[in-house]
CSV table of C-alpha atoms and ligand atoms in Angstrom, one decimal:
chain,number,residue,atom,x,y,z
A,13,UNK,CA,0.0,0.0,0.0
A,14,UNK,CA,1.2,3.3,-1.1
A,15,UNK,CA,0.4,6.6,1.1
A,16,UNK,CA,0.8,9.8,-1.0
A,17,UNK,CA,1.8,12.6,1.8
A,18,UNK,CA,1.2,16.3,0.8
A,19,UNK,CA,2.6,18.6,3.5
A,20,UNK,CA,4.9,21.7,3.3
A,21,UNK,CA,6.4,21.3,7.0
A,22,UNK,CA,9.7,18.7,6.5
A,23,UNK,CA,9.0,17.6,10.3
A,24,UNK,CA,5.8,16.3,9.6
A,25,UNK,CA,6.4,14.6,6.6
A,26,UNK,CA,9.3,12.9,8.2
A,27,UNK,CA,7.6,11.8,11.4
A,28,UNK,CA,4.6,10.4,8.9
A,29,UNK,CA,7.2,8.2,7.1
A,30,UNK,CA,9.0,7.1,9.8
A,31,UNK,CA,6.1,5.9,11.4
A,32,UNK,CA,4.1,5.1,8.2
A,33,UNK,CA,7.2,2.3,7.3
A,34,UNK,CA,7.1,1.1,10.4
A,35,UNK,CA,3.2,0.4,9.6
A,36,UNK,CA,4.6,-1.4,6.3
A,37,UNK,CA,3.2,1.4,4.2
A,38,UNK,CA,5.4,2.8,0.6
A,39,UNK,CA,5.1,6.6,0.9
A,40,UNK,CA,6.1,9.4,-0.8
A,41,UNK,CA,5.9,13.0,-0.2
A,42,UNK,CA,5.0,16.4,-1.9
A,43,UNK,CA,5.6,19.7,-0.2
A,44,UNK,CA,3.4,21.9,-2.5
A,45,UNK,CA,0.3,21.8,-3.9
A,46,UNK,CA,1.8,21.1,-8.0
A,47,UNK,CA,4.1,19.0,-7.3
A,48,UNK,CA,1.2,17.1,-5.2
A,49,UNK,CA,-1.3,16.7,-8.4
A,50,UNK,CA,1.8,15.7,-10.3
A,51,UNK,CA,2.6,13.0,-8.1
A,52,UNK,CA,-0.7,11.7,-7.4
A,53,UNK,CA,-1.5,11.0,-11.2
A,54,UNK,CA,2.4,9.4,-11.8
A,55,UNK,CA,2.3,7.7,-8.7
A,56,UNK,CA,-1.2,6.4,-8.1
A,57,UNK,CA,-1.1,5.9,-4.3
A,58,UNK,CA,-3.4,3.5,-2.6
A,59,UNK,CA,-4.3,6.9,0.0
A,60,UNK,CA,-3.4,10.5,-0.1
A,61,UNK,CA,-2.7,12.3,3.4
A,62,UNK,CA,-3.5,15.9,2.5
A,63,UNK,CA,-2.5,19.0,4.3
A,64,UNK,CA,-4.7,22.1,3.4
A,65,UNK,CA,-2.4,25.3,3.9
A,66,UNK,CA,0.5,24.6,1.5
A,67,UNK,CA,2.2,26.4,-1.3
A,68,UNK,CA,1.1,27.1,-4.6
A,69,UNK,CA,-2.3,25.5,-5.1
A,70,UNK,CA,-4.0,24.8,-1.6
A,71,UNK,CA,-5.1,21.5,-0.2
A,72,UNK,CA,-8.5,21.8,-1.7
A,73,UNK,CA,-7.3,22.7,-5.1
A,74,UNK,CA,-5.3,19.4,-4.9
A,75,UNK,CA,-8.8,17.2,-3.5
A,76,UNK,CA,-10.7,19.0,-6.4
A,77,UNK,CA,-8.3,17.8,-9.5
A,78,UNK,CA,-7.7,14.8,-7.5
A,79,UNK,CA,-12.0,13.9,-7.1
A,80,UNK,CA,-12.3,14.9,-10.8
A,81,UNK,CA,-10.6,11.6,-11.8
A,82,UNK,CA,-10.4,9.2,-9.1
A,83,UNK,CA,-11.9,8.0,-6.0
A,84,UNK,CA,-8.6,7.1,-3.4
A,85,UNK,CA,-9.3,7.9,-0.5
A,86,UNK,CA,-7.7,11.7,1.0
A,87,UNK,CA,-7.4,12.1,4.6
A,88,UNK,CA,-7.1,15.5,5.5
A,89,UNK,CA,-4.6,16.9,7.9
A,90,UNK,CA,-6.0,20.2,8.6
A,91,UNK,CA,-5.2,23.1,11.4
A,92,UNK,CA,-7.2,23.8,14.1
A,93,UNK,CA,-8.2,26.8,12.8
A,94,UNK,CA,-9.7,25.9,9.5
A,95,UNK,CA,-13.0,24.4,10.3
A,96,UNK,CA,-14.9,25.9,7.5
A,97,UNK,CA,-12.5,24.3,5.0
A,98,UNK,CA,-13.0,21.0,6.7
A,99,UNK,CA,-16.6,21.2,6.2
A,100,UNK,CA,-15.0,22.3,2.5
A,101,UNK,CA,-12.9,19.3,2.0
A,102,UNK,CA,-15.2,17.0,3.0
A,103,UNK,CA,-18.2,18.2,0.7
A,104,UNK,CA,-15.7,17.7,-2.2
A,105,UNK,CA,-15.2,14.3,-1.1
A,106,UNK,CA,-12.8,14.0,1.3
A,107,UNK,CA,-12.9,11.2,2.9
A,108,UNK,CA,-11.8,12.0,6.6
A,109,UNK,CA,-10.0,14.3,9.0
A,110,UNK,CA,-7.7,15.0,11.6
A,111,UNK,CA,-6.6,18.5,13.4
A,112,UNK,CA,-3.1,19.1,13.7
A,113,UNK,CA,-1.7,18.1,16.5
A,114,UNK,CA,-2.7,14.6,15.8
A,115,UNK,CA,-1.7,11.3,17.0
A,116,UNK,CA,0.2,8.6,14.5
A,117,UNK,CA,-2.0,6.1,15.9
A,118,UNK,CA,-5.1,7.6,15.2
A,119,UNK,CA,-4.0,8.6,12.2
A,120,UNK,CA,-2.9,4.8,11.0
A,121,UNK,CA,-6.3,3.7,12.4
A,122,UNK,CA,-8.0,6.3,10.2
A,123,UNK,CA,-5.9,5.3,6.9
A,124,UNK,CA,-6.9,1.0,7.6
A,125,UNK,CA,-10.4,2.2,8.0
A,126,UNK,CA,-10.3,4.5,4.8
A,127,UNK,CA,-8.9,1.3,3.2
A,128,UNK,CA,-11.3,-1.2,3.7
A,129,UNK,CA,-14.1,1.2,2.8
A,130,UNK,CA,-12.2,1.8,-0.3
A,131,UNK,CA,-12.4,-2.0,-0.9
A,132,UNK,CA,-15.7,-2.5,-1.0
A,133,UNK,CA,-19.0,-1.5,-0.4
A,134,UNK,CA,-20.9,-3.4,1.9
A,135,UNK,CA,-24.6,-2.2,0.1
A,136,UNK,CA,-26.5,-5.0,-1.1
A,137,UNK,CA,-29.5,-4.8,-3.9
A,138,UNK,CA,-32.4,-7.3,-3.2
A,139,UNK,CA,-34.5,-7.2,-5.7
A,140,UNK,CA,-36.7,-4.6,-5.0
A,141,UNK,CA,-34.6,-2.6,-2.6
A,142,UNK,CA,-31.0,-1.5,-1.2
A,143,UNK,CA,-30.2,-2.7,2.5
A,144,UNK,CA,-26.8,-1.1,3.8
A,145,UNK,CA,-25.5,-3.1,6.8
A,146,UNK,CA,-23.3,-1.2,9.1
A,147,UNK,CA,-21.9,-3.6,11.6
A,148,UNK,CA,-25.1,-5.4,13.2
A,149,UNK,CA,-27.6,-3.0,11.8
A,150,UNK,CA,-29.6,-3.9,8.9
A,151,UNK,CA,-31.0,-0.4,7.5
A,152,UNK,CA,-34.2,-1.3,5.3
A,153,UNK,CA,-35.6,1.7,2.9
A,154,UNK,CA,-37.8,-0.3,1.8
A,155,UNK,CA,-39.8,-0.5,5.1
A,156,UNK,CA,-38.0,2.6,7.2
A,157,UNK,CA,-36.6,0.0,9.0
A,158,UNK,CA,-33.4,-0.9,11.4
A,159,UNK,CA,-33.2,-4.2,12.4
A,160,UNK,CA,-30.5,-5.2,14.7
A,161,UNK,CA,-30.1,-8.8,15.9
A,162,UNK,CA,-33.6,-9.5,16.8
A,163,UNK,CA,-34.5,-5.9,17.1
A,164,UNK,CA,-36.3,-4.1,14.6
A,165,UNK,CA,-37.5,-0.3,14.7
A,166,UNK,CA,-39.9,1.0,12.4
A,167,UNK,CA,-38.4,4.5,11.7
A,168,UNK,CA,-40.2,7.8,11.1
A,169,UNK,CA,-39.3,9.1,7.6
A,170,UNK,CA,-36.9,11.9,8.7
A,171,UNK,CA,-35.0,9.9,11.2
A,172,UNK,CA,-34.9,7.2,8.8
A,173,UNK,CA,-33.1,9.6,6.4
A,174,UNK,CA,-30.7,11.0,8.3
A,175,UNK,CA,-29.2,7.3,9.6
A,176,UNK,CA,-29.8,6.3,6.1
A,177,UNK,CA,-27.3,9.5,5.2
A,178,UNK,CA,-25.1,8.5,8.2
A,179,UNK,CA,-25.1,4.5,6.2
A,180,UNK,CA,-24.2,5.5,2.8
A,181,UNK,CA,-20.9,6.8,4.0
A,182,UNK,CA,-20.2,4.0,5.5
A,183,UNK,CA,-17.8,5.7,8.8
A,184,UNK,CA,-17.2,8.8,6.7
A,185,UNK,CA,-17.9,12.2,8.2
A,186,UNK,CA,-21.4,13.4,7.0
A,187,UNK,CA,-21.9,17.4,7.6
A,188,UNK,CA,-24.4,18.8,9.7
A,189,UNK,CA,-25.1,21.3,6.4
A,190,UNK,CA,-25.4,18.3,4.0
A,191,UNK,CA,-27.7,16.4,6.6
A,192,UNK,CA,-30.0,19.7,6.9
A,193,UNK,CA,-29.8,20.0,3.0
A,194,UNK,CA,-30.9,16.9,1.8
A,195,UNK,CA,-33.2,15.5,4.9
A,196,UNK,CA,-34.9,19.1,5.5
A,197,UNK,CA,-34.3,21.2,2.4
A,198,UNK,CA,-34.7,24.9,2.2
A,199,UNK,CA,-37.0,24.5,5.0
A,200,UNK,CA,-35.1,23.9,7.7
A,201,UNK,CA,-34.6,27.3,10.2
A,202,UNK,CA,-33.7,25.5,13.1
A,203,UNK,CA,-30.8,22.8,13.1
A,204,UNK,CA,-31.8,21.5,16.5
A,205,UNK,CA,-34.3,19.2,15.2
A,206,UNK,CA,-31.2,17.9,13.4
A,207,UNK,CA,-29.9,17.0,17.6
A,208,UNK,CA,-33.1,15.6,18.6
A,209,UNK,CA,-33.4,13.3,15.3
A,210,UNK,CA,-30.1,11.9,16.3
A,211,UNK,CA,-30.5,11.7,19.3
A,212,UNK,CA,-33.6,9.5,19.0
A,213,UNK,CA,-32.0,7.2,17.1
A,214,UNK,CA,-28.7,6.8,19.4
A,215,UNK,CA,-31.8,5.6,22.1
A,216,UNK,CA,-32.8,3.0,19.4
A,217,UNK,CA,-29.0,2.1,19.0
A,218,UNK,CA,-28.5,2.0,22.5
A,219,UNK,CA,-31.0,-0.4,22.8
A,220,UNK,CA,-28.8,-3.8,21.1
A,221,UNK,CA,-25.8,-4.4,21.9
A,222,UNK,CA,-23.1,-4.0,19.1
A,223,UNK,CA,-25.1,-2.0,17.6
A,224,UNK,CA,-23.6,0.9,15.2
A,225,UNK,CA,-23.1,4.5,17.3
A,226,UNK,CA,-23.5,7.7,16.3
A,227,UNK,CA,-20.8,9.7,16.6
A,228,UNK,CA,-20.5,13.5,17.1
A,229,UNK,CA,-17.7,15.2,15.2
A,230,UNK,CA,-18.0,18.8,16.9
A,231,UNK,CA,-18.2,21.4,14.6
A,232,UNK,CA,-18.7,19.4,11.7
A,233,UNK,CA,-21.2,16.7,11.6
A,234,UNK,CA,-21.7,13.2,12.9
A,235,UNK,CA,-20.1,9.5,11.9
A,236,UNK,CA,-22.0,6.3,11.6
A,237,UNK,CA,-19.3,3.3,13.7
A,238,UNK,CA,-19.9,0.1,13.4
B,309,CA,CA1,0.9,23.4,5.9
């Protein structure tokens, strides 16, 4: 597996590898933004870390030539003071993130979890209908329904969306902005419903054991878990 790592700062990029080989990952490195999109379509690496603030063209320049071809998976590595181009980065199909300062082991967690997504979808077409299983939970759209073990919920249609949302990405970070978008529409004034959906269904989860959670990325939006 090949790791692509776009950062500008020499001490990150060496800490990354170091630790990255010792993970029995290839990597290579970029320090600007060019050079980055350059690499990316010679090299074709299995993941792309992605710094945002760099040189030249910025991190989400490089995620925006990068998603017009290909789907590999891009981690960004993003300071704490650039929420807003989180939420950015993500709506362009990133595929996670971490805040500088940020722990290796997380971050090598992160990248195996990217990976396996990357490998395959776990979706499944019946005939009539798509299930998504995420972990235990079997998510029905054909009925509004979660089913977990020997559980099974019938789901009001708004709360059915949003974990339906929170299923399609499969672990990814899903915006509170998208979730309001496509579940409410222009309607939406107040995004506390948004809370009190999720929070309904975290009682639901709660209720089986290994059951996905609902996780709260503050700031930014929430993550189905298996
Ligand atoms: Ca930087």
């Amino acid at each position: 597996m090949q790791v692509l790592i776009v950062e500008d700062e020499p001490g990150y990029v060496e800490a990354l590898t170091v630790a990255l080989d010792r993970e029995g990952f290839e990597t290579c490195a970029a320090y600007d933004g060019r050079t980055a999109v350059a690499e990316f379509f010679e090299k074709g690496p299995d993941i792309v870390l992605l710094d945002l603030m760099l040189p030249g063209l910025s991190g989400l320049d490089v995620l925006r030539r990068i998603r017009s071809e290909s789907t590999t998976p891009v981690i960004v590595l993003s300071a704490k003071d650039a929420e807003s181009d989180v939420v950015t980065a993500l709506e362009l199909g990133a595929d996670d993130y971490l805040t500088k300062p940020y722990s290796i082991r997380e971050l090598v967690a992160r990248i195996h979890a990217a990976l396996r997504r990357a490998s395959g979808s776990t979706a499944v077409t019946g005939d009539t209908h798509e299930e998504y299983t995420v972990g235990a939970a079997v998510i029905d759209p054909s009925r509004y329904q979660l089913r977990i073990g020997a559980l099974a919920f019938d789901l009001p249609r708004k709360e059915f969306e949003v974990l339906e949302a929170l299923a399609t990405e499969q672990g990814r970070i899903v915006s509170r902005e998208r979730l309001l978008d496509e579940i409410w529409g222009i309607t939406w004034t107040d995004s506390k419903t948004l809370d009190q959906h999720v929070r309904r269904l975290r009682r639901k989860l709660e209720q089986a054991d290994d059951a996905p959670t609902i996780e709260t990325v503050r700031g930014v939006g929430y993550r189905l878990s298996p």
